[in-house]
Tab-separated table of C-alpha atoms and ligand atoms in Angstrom:
chain	number	residue	atom	x	y	z
L	21	MET	CA	84.788	100.470	123.268
L	22	SER	CA	84.676	99.626	126.964
L	23	ASP	CA	87.635	99.816	129.287
L	24	THR	CA	88.283	98.340	132.720
L	25	ASN	CA	89.907	101.616	133.785
L	26	PRO	CA	88.020	104.422	132.138
L	27	ALA	CA	90.612	107.032	133.109
L	28	ILE	CA	93.630	105.476	131.375
L	29	LEU	CA	94.248	103.089	128.467
L	30	LYS	CA	96.742	101.105	130.559
L	31	MET	CA	99.567	99.117	129.077
L	32	PRO	CA	100.536	95.764	130.626
L	33	SER	CA	102.666	95.871	133.777
L	34	ALA	CA	106.489	95.838	133.367
L	35	PHE	CA	106.014	97.628	130.060
L	36	LEU	CA	109.208	99.102	128.646
L	37	TRP	CA	108.881	102.743	127.652
L	38	GLY	CA	111.849	103.735	125.581
L	39	ALA	CA	113.353	105.673	122.763
L	40	ALA	CA	115.364	104.125	119.941
L	41	THR	CA	118.688	105.427	118.650
L	42	ALA	CA	121.573	104.135	116.528
L	43	ALA	CA	125.359	104.444	116.737
L	44	HIS	CA	126.040	106.231	113.463
L	45	GLN	CA	123.105	108.565	113.953
L	46	ASN	CA	124.067	109.590	117.488
L	47	GLU	CA	127.699	108.980	118.318
L	48	GLY	CA	129.558	111.306	115.987
L	49	GLY	CA	133.058	110.821	114.648
L	50	ASN	CA	132.425	107.475	112.932
L	51	SER	CA	134.733	107.651	109.943
L	52	ASN	CA	135.606	103.992	109.363
L	53	ASN	CA	132.313	102.710	107.970
L	54	GLN	CA	130.657	102.660	104.540
L	55	TRP	CA	128.209	105.426	105.444
L	56	ALA	CA	130.992	107.897	106.239
L	57	ALA	CA	132.481	107.102	102.816
L	58	TRP	CA	129.072	107.509	101.167
L	59	GLU	CA	128.449	110.851	102.894
L	60	ALA	CA	131.759	112.102	101.490
L	61	GLN	CA	130.514	111.549	97.904
L	62	PRO	CA	128.821	114.629	96.408
L	63	GLY	CA	125.058	114.338	95.945
L	64	ARG	CA	124.515	111.329	98.161
L	65	ILE	CA	122.971	113.091	101.167
L	66	PHE	CA	120.120	115.578	100.892
L	67	GLY	CA	121.481	119.075	101.483
L	68	GLY	CA	125.048	117.756	101.397
L	69	GLY	CA	124.876	116.768	105.078
L	70	HIS	CA	127.174	114.497	107.051
L	71	ALA	CA	126.624	112.665	110.309
L	72	GLY	CA	129.689	114.577	111.503
L	73	GLN	CA	129.634	114.910	115.268
L	74	THR	CA	125.818	114.524	115.314
L	75	THR	CA	124.547	114.348	118.928
L	76	GLY	CA	128.040	113.561	120.235
L	77	TRP	CA	127.289	110.416	122.213
L	78	TRP	CA	130.789	109.023	121.815
L	79	ASN	CA	131.584	111.640	124.409
L	80	LEU	CA	130.258	110.053	127.600
L	81	GLU	CA	129.374	113.408	129.126
L	82	SER	CA	127.134	114.283	126.176
L	83	ALA	CA	125.583	110.831	126.236
L	84	ALA	CA	124.997	111.064	129.993
L	85	ALA	CA	123.299	114.456	129.613
L	86	ASP	CA	120.864	113.016	127.053
L	87	PHE	CA	120.329	109.907	129.187
L	88	ASP	CA	119.447	112.287	132.042
L	89	ARG	CA	116.881	113.917	129.770
L	90	ALA	CA	115.437	110.490	128.930
L	91	ALA	CA	115.223	109.529	132.602
L	92	GLU	CA	113.606	112.867	133.491
L	93	LEU	CA	110.889	112.150	130.937
L	94	GLY	CA	110.295	108.859	132.775
L	95	LEU	CA	111.683	106.452	130.172
L	96	ASN	CA	112.758	103.118	131.651
L	97	SER	CA	114.626	101.806	128.603
L	98	LEU	CA	116.767	102.992	125.718
L	99	ARG	CA	117.612	101.178	122.504
L	100	LEU	CA	121.055	101.893	121.085
L	101	SER	CA	123.409	100.124	118.719
L	102	VAL	CA	127.096	99.315	118.802
L	103	GLU	CA	129.309	100.404	115.926
L	104	TRP	CA	131.098	97.445	114.378
L	105	SER	CA	133.804	99.644	112.819
L	106	ARG	CA	134.829	100.973	116.243
L	107	ILE	CA	134.897	97.561	117.890
L	108	GLU	CA	136.642	95.758	115.014
L	109	PRO	CA	138.459	98.488	113.060
L	110	ALA	CA	140.422	95.903	111.030
L	111	PRO	CA	139.535	92.243	110.339
L	112	GLY	CA	140.013	90.222	113.515
L	113	LEU	CA	141.446	93.186	115.430
L	114	PHE	CA	139.205	93.965	118.395
L	115	ASP	CA	139.553	97.271	120.178
L	116	GLN	CA	139.187	96.612	123.902
L	117	THR	CA	139.030	100.347	124.604
L	118	ALA	CA	135.968	100.678	122.374
L	119	LEU	CA	134.312	97.715	124.082
L	120	ARG	CA	135.035	99.226	127.517
L	121	HIS	CA	133.621	102.513	126.254
L	122	TYR	CA	130.349	100.809	125.341
L	123	ALA	CA	130.311	99.066	128.718
L	124	ALA	CA	130.649	102.496	130.360
L	125	MET	CA	127.881	103.945	128.188
L	126	ILE	CA	125.567	101.101	129.128
L	127	GLY	CA	126.544	101.595	132.774
L	128	LEU	CA	125.310	105.180	132.436
L	129	LEU	CA	121.954	103.899	131.230
L	130	ARG	CA	121.645	101.374	134.027
L	131	ALA	CA	122.600	103.990	136.615
L	132	ARG	CA	119.582	106.003	135.468
L	133	GLY	CA	117.173	103.084	135.553
L	134	LEU	CA	117.185	102.725	131.764
L	135	GLU	CA	117.149	99.092	130.623
L	136	PRO	CA	119.488	98.834	127.630
L	137	MET	CA	118.285	97.200	124.441
L	138	VAL	CA	121.338	96.720	122.233
L	139	THR	CA	121.262	96.351	118.448
L	140	LEU	CA	124.295	94.617	116.997
L	141	HIS	CA	124.035	95.929	113.440
L	142	HIS	CA	122.221	99.101	112.440
L	143	PHE	CA	122.955	99.833	108.756
L	144	THR	CA	126.727	100.438	109.068
L	145	ASP	CA	129.539	98.092	108.041
L	146	PRO	CA	133.238	98.576	108.747
L	147	LEU	CA	135.111	99.715	105.635
L	148	TRP	CA	137.248	96.562	105.654
L	149	LEU	CA	134.043	94.529	105.354
L	150	THR	CA	132.810	96.729	102.494
L	151	GLU	CA	136.103	96.096	100.717
L	152	LEU	CA	135.522	92.357	101.114
L	153	GLY	CA	132.040	92.609	99.571
L	154	ALA	CA	130.114	93.098	102.839
L	155	TRP	CA	126.838	91.146	102.830
L	156	GLU	CA	127.535	89.743	99.368
L	157	ASN	CA	130.524	87.832	100.675
L	158	PRO	CA	129.433	84.406	102.018
L	159	GLN	CA	132.022	84.731	104.783
L	160	VAL	CA	130.162	87.674	106.300
L	161	GLU	CA	128.141	85.270	108.450
L	162	ASP	CA	131.354	84.093	110.145
L	163	TYR	CA	132.591	87.664	110.524
L	164	PHE	CA	129.322	88.738	112.081
L	165	VAL	CA	129.254	85.823	114.511
L	166	ARG	CA	132.849	86.575	115.538
L	167	PHE	CA	131.908	90.223	116.178
L	168	VAL	CA	128.710	89.311	118.043
L	169	THR	CA	130.648	86.908	120.261
L	170	ARG	CA	133.061	89.650	121.348
L	171	VAL	CA	130.252	92.111	122.031
L	172	VAL	CA	128.199	89.671	124.083
L	173	GLU	CA	131.284	88.626	126.048
L	174	ALA	CA	132.036	92.285	126.813
L	175	LEU	CA	128.518	93.578	127.504
L	176	GLY	CA	126.563	90.490	128.522
L	177	ASP	CA	126.862	91.237	132.240
L	178	GLN	CA	124.810	94.408	131.684
L	179	VAL	CA	122.613	93.569	128.681
L	180	THR	CA	120.047	90.836	128.216
L	181	LEU	CA	117.869	92.423	125.504
L	182	TRP	CA	119.482	92.114	122.085
L	183	CYS	CA	118.414	92.973	118.554
L	184	THR	CA	120.515	91.270	115.913
L	185	ILE	CA	120.233	93.202	112.642
L	186	ASN	CA	118.111	96.313	112.302
L	187	GLU	CA	115.720	96.193	109.342
L	188	PRO	CA	117.493	93.742	107.014
L	189	PHE	CA	114.865	94.381	104.364
L	190	VAL	CA	115.518	98.131	104.379
L	191	TYR	CA	119.305	97.648	104.245
L	192	ALA	CA	118.939	95.283	101.277
L	193	TYR	CA	116.209	97.212	99.469
L	194	MET	CA	117.648	100.708	99.860
L	195	GLY	CA	121.222	99.684	99.110
L	196	PHE	CA	120.700	97.157	96.340
L	197	LEU	CA	117.437	97.993	94.578
L	198	ASP	CA	116.410	101.578	95.303
L	199	GLY	CA	120.016	102.769	95.390
L	200	GLY	CA	119.435	105.604	97.894
L	201	PHE	CA	121.733	103.930	100.455
L	202	PRO	CA	125.242	102.590	99.870
L	203	PRO	CA	126.363	100.910	97.706
L	204	GLY	CA	123.726	102.562	95.463
L	205	ALA	CA	123.008	99.452	93.406
L	206	SER	CA	119.920	98.555	91.414
L	207	SER	CA	119.653	94.795	91.142
L	208	LEU	CA	116.837	92.608	92.436
L	209	THR	CA	119.094	89.553	92.410
L	210	ARG	CA	121.717	91.287	94.523
L	211	MET	CA	119.068	92.620	96.889
L	212	ILE	CA	117.613	89.164	97.489
L	213	GLY	CA	121.086	87.687	98.010
L	214	VAL	CA	121.932	90.301	100.633
L	215	LEU	CA	118.620	89.890	102.436
L	216	ARG	CA	119.002	86.126	102.539
L	217	ARG	CA	122.527	86.380	103.921
L	218	MET	CA	121.483	88.873	106.595
L	219	LEU	CA	118.734	86.546	107.750
L	220	LEU	CA	121.098	83.591	107.858
L	221	ALA	CA	123.536	85.715	109.883
L	222	HIS	CA	120.677	86.656	112.194
L	223	GLY	CA	119.954	82.970	112.819
L	224	ARG	CA	123.571	82.191	113.602
L	225	ALA	CA	123.875	85.246	115.840
L	226	TYR	CA	120.734	84.183	117.695
L	227	ARG	CA	122.234	80.748	118.460
L	228	THR	CA	125.571	82.305	119.408
L	229	ILE	CA	124.057	84.763	121.877
L	230	HIS	CA	122.029	82.032	123.567
L	231	ARG	CA	125.105	79.817	123.823
L	232	LEU	CA	126.935	82.652	125.594
L	233	GLN	CA	124.126	83.955	127.766
L	234	ASN	CA	121.403	81.879	129.472
L	235	ASN	CA	119.010	84.721	130.116
L	236	ALA	CA	119.365	86.531	126.783
L	237	ARG	CA	116.280	87.682	124.906
L	238	VAL	CA	117.134	88.098	121.275
L	239	GLY	CA	114.939	89.607	118.592
L	240	ALA	CA	114.834	90.157	114.866
L	241	VAL	CA	113.863	93.744	114.020
L	242	HIS	CA	111.701	94.201	110.973
L	243	ASN	CA	110.486	97.406	109.370
L	244	MET	CA	106.895	96.435	108.753
L	245	GLN	CA	104.914	98.543	106.394
L	246	VAL	CA	101.183	97.926	106.312
L	247	PHE	CA	99.864	97.369	102.785
L	248	LEU	CA	96.219	97.962	101.955
L	249	PRO	CA	94.536	97.403	98.567
L	250	ALA	CA	93.976	100.676	96.719
L	251	ASN	CA	90.510	99.439	95.891
L	252	PRO	CA	89.465	96.614	98.251
L	253	ALA	CA	86.657	95.664	95.889
L	254	ARG	CA	89.117	94.939	93.067
L	255	ARG	CA	90.561	91.408	93.107
L	256	THR	CA	93.752	92.375	91.259
L	257	ASP	CA	94.510	95.048	93.868
L	258	ARG	CA	93.960	92.533	96.646
L	259	LEU	CA	96.293	90.040	94.979
L	260	ALA	CA	98.939	92.712	94.379
L	261	THR	CA	98.674	93.719	98.035
L	262	ALA	CA	99.037	90.167	99.279
L	263	ALA	CA	102.093	89.620	97.051
L	264	THR	CA	103.713	92.837	98.264
L	265	ASN	CA	103.011	91.920	101.876
L	266	GLN	CA	104.578	88.500	101.388
L	267	ILE	CA	107.696	89.901	99.773
L	268	ALA	CA	108.289	92.878	102.064
L	269	ASN	CA	107.057	91.458	105.368
L	270	HIS	CA	106.235	87.808	105.644
L	271	SER	CA	109.259	86.442	103.805
L	272	VAL	CA	111.414	87.928	106.579
L	273	LEU	CA	109.118	87.006	109.458
L	274	ALA	CA	108.508	83.455	108.205
L	275	ALA	CA	112.262	82.928	107.930
L	276	VAL	CA	112.975	83.823	111.563
L	277	THR	CA	109.991	81.923	112.969
L	278	SER	CA	109.374	78.798	110.884
L	279	GLY	CA	112.876	78.776	109.368
L	280	ARG	CA	111.345	78.624	105.881
L	281	LEU	CA	112.698	80.655	102.980
L	282	THR	CA	109.599	81.756	101.119
L	283	PRO	CA	109.415	83.964	98.004
L	284	PRO	CA	111.463	85.910	97.111
L	285	LEU	CA	114.053	84.314	99.431
L	286	GLY	CA	113.354	80.727	98.390
L	287	VAL	CA	110.624	78.209	97.633
L	288	GLY	CA	110.046	76.831	101.099
L	289	GLN	CA	113.450	75.396	101.973
L	290	GLN	CA	113.894	75.083	105.709
L	291	VAL	CA	117.038	76.295	107.449
L	292	SER	CA	117.300	74.558	110.826
L	293	TYR	CA	119.144	77.330	112.645
L	294	LEU	CA	116.647	79.940	111.462
L	295	MET	CA	113.708	78.039	112.878
L	296	ASP	CA	112.376	79.756	116.006
L	297	SER	CA	115.306	82.169	115.984
L	298	THR	CA	113.572	85.106	117.574
L	299	ASP	CA	112.440	85.402	121.198
L	300	PHE	CA	110.467	88.497	120.322
L	301	ILE	CA	109.638	90.410	117.193
L	302	GLY	CA	111.020	93.929	117.049
L	303	LEU	CA	108.488	95.968	115.104
L	304	ASN	CA	109.687	99.144	113.448
L	305	HIS	CA	106.597	100.778	112.083
L	306	TYR	CA	106.117	104.093	110.354
L	307	SER	CA	103.448	103.969	107.703
L	308	THR	CA	100.807	102.394	105.534
L	309	SER	CA	100.902	102.151	101.742
L	310	ARG	CA	98.091	101.587	99.292
L	311	VAL	CA	98.789	99.026	96.586
L	312	ALA	CA	97.240	98.945	93.126
L	313	PHE	CA	97.751	96.352	90.404
L	314	ASP	CA	99.420	98.137	87.509
L	315	PRO	CA	100.188	96.220	84.269
L	316	ARG	CA	102.502	99.064	83.170
L	317	GLN	CA	104.957	98.338	85.987
L	318	PRO	CA	106.575	94.949	85.271
L	319	GLY	CA	109.774	96.125	87.025
L	320	ARG	CA	107.731	96.718	90.164
L	321	LEU	CA	106.023	93.333	90.025
L	322	PHE	CA	102.980	94.970	88.416
L	323	THR	CA	102.210	97.076	91.453
L	324	ARG	CA	102.001	100.779	92.177
L	325	GLN	CA	102.247	102.019	95.746
L	326	PHE	CA	101.060	105.341	97.050
L	327	PHE	CA	99.867	107.095	100.182
L	328	ASP	CA	96.161	107.700	100.660
L	329	PRO	CA	95.448	111.244	99.487
L	330	ASP	CA	92.672	111.442	102.088
L	331	VAL	CA	95.095	110.875	104.953
L	332	GLU	CA	97.328	113.670	106.229
L	333	LEU	CA	100.904	113.213	105.031
L	334	SER	CA	104.205	113.748	106.832
L	335	ASP	CA	107.158	115.963	105.952
L	336	ILE	CA	108.807	115.375	102.564
L	337	THR	CA	111.929	113.237	102.499
L	338	PHE	CA	114.997	113.052	100.238
L	339	ASN	CA	113.174	111.523	97.263
L	340	GLY	CA	110.685	114.408	97.100
L	341	GLN	CA	107.856	112.250	98.501
L	342	PRO	CA	106.262	112.448	101.950
L	343	TYR	CA	107.941	110.053	104.382
L	344	GLY	CA	104.541	108.504	105.073
L	345	GLU	CA	100.945	108.845	106.127
L	346	ILE	CA	100.193	110.308	109.556
L	347	ASN	CA	98.035	107.353	110.369
L	348	PRO	CA	97.820	106.133	113.999
L	349	HIS	CA	95.531	103.233	113.034
L	350	SER	CA	98.424	101.829	111.036
L	351	LEU	CA	100.162	100.738	114.256
L	352	TYR	CA	97.108	98.677	115.247
L	353	LEU	CA	97.073	97.020	111.826
L	354	ALA	CA	100.793	96.218	112.005
L	355	LEU	CA	100.471	94.667	115.467
L	356	LYS	CA	97.463	92.590	114.464
L	357	GLU	CA	99.278	91.379	111.379
L	358	LEU	CA	102.178	90.216	113.556
L	359	ALA	CA	99.955	88.415	116.056
L	360	ARG	CA	99.915	85.325	113.832
L	361	TYR	CA	103.555	84.632	114.795
L	362	LYS	CA	102.563	84.243	118.474
L	363	LYS	CA	105.701	85.965	119.737
L	364	PRO	CA	106.096	88.761	122.258
L	365	ILE	CA	106.401	92.070	120.443
L	366	TYR	CA	108.398	95.162	121.213
L	367	ILE	CA	107.666	98.198	119.080
L	368	THR	CA	111.364	98.853	118.596
L	369	GLU	CA	110.751	101.998	116.513
L	370	HIS	CA	107.787	104.215	115.782
L	371	GLY	CA	107.722	107.913	115.087
L	372	LEU	CA	107.179	110.717	112.633
L	373	PRO	CA	109.346	113.228	110.801
L	374	ASP	CA	107.676	116.443	111.874
L	375	TRP	CA	109.855	119.558	111.675
L	376	ASP	CA	107.487	121.788	113.694
L	377	ASP	CA	106.281	119.124	116.129
L	378	ASP	CA	102.748	120.156	115.333
L	379	ALA	CA	101.496	116.661	114.407
L	380	ARG	CA	103.719	114.403	116.550
L	381	PRO	CA	102.009	114.942	119.955
L	382	ALA	CA	98.563	113.854	118.738
L	383	PHE	CA	100.068	111.178	116.484
L	384	THR	CA	101.981	109.643	119.392
L	385	ALA	CA	99.024	109.636	121.778
L	386	ALA	CA	96.597	108.303	119.169
L	387	SER	CA	99.066	105.631	117.999
L	388	LEU	CA	99.615	104.433	121.560
L	389	ALA	CA	95.855	104.241	122.030
L	390	GLU	CA	95.768	102.007	118.940
L	391	ALA	CA	98.625	99.896	120.352
L	392	TRP	CA	96.624	99.558	123.578
L	393	ARG	CA	93.647	98.360	121.545
L	394	ALA	CA	95.765	95.678	119.897
L	395	ALA	CA	97.070	94.595	123.323
L	396	GLN	CA	93.473	94.425	124.628
L	397	GLU	CA	92.689	92.096	121.737
L	398	GLY	CA	95.473	89.723	122.776
L	399	VAL	CA	98.657	90.995	121.108
L	400	ASP	CA	101.538	90.261	123.491
L	401	LEU	CA	103.008	93.767	123.537
L	402	ARG	CA	105.967	94.277	125.883
L	403	GLY	CA	107.325	97.728	125.102
L	404	TYR	CA	107.383	100.815	122.922
L	405	TYR	CA	110.464	102.728	121.733
L	406	HIS	CA	109.823	106.078	120.158
L	407	TRP	CA	112.119	106.939	117.245
L	408	THR	CA	113.896	108.987	118.476
L	409	LEU	CA	115.058	110.769	121.624
L	410	VAL	CA	116.969	113.717	120.144
L	411	ASP	CA	116.833	114.797	116.464
L	412	ASN	CA	119.699	113.040	114.701
L	413	PHE	CA	121.335	112.289	111.362
L	414	GLU	CA	118.671	110.744	109.114
L	415	TRP	CA	120.767	108.798	106.561
L	416	ALA	CA	120.109	109.927	102.953
L	417	ALA	CA	117.787	112.682	104.217
L	418	GLY	CA	120.662	114.135	106.211
L	419	TRP	CA	119.492	116.830	108.617
L	420	SER	CA	116.282	117.594	106.706
L	421	LEU	CA	113.990	115.426	108.845
L	422	LYS	CA	113.425	115.762	112.562
L	423	PHE	CA	112.152	112.681	114.393
L	424	GLY	CA	113.186	113.608	117.950
L	425	LEU	CA	111.200	114.168	121.106
L	426	ILE	CA	113.898	116.718	121.851
L	427	ASP	CA	114.922	119.286	119.268
L	428	PHE	CA	118.630	119.344	118.358
L	429	ASP	CA	120.416	122.080	116.467
L	430	PRO	CA	123.455	120.472	114.791
L	431	GLU	CA	125.144	123.895	114.467
L	432	THR	CA	124.997	124.807	118.143
L	433	GLY	CA	124.298	121.467	119.814
L	434	ILE	CA	121.422	123.079	121.721
L	435	ARG	CA	118.662	120.709	122.831
L	436	THR	CA	115.087	121.850	123.433
L	437	PRO	CA	112.364	119.451	124.580
L	438	LYS	CA	109.315	119.510	122.313
L	439	THR	CA	105.629	119.301	123.208
L	440	SER	CA	105.743	115.673	122.095
L	441	ALA	CA	108.303	114.952	124.847
L	442	ALA	CA	105.853	116.270	127.438
L	443	VAL	CA	103.026	114.229	125.911
L	444	TYR	CA	105.092	111.044	125.849
L	445	SER	CA	106.219	111.695	129.417
L	446	ARG	CA	102.632	112.012	130.582
L	447	ILE	CA	101.749	108.727	128.917
L	448	ILE	CA	104.720	107.015	130.538
L	449	GLN	CA	103.851	108.342	134.021
L	450	ALA	CA	100.353	106.884	133.606
L	451	ASN	CA	101.656	103.631	132.036
L	452	GLY	CA	99.117	104.276	129.333
L	453	VAL	CA	97.201	106.962	127.526
L	454	PRO	CA	95.171	109.097	129.944
L	455	ARG	CA	91.645	109.897	128.886
L	456	SER	CA	92.140	113.571	129.757
L	457	LEU	CA	95.159	113.765	127.460
L	458	LEU	CA	93.407	112.100	124.546
L	459	GLU	CA	90.331	114.270	124.997
L	460	LYS	CA	92.507	117.363	124.950
L	461	ILE	CA	94.787	116.649	122.023
L	462	VAL	CA	92.923	114.040	119.920
L	463	PRO	CA	89.250	114.481	120.834
L	464	GLU	CA	88.069	112.581	117.756
L	465	ALA	CA	90.095	109.533	118.869
L	466	ALA	CA	88.972	109.840	122.505
L	467	ALA	CA	85.389	109.221	121.476
L	468	ARG	CA	86.460	105.862	120.069
L	469	TYR	CA	87.840	104.548	123.377
L	470	PHE	CA	85.733	106.183	126.056
L	471	THR	CA	81.964	106.142	126.033
F	7	IFM	O1	116.349	106.724	111.278
F	7	IFM	C1	115.797	105.522	110.839
F	7	IFM	C2	116.400	104.356	111.587
F	7	IFM	O2	117.785	104.336	111.490
F	7	IFM	C3	115.857	103.061	111.029
F	7	IFM	N1	114.418	103.066	110.999
F	7	IFM	C4	113.750	104.221	110.441
F	7	IFM	C5	114.305	105.486	111.073
F	7	IFM	C6	113.587	106.720	110.501
F	7	IFM	O3	113.716	106.758	109.121
């Protein structure tokens, strides 16, 4: 493949180079949400872990020290979320001190040249909301809009990049069908109801933020898995793949772009306030799955999903399975799949659980080369946020998976930058993947880009 600058696979100018984080995974001391309650139940978290104090970001000194580390690596943005249960600890009761605390935290980012990207909901609900039925209660849309209004009023002078709800599909699927996340349910009907309500709340939040802030850029964040037919020559596998892709990806993306509720959310009904309700698509991408038609799996819509045995696999997660394939090409496929929506794209999360950091450096460089290739082919890519800056609490997997660029020991609090931090830093300094780096750490990929 030819390149206008043979020394570097350059990203577009004004590209945001970030890391993504989330309140419950980084702040510590969150005890008033449904995850804290879930963690307290025996057997819920792998290894019996708790978020506990995690990386301690509710302490501004700790947060500032990690923001320094991010700035030293050259990052120019950081994605974080605000914790609803801190801001609204009881229904309608807003804690001004918590809001000022977030304003101070965001000030610390800005002072270091880190553009904040703020997520308004990242998996956690205040306990009072859980008691009211959370996302199964039709009133949740009003509650969410009320909360969003207060946050935007308090932080809008420092933040213009907003993500509404992180990965609604994952929240709904893991909590209401798989059962590995709270409330641990197993009901397709409940899952679809929750997903639909989250998307409706997204649409209302989008309109609310734009009413409050002229220059806001608001995105829906979707965890997009790439699905490939187990056997591309077999028609039933292709059909099963297309159906899975529609259910897990395009139902969500169609809703926030065309406003249409397509299966399994609906049969094409249009919701006016969902139409064109995303200024950008936030792509969270981790892996590819192979899909086979399987008549023995009616409960799984006659499909069986698995990782390609010929592709290297990541560390094992809480369900005893690898987290995913170590497949850089997957990011290219995800971006190309999103191009049809003709929206700017931020890769709002991408990373790898890799305890020893032996695969992450090459994976990161090769994935960014694949992202560059998608951008060369016309994908409007605006930024990349690595998940995550410092190892943190990984939900049901507890402390058993390490996704950070910087190692974190939850016992001692000691941070140690990994090789992948140095690799990412080098890419950021060059605003793209340098040929010399790719040749050194992924020579087989280098040959693909440089002749
Ligand atoms: O840690 C999570 C994050 O909270 C949501 N997206 C996937 C990450 C890694 O599993």
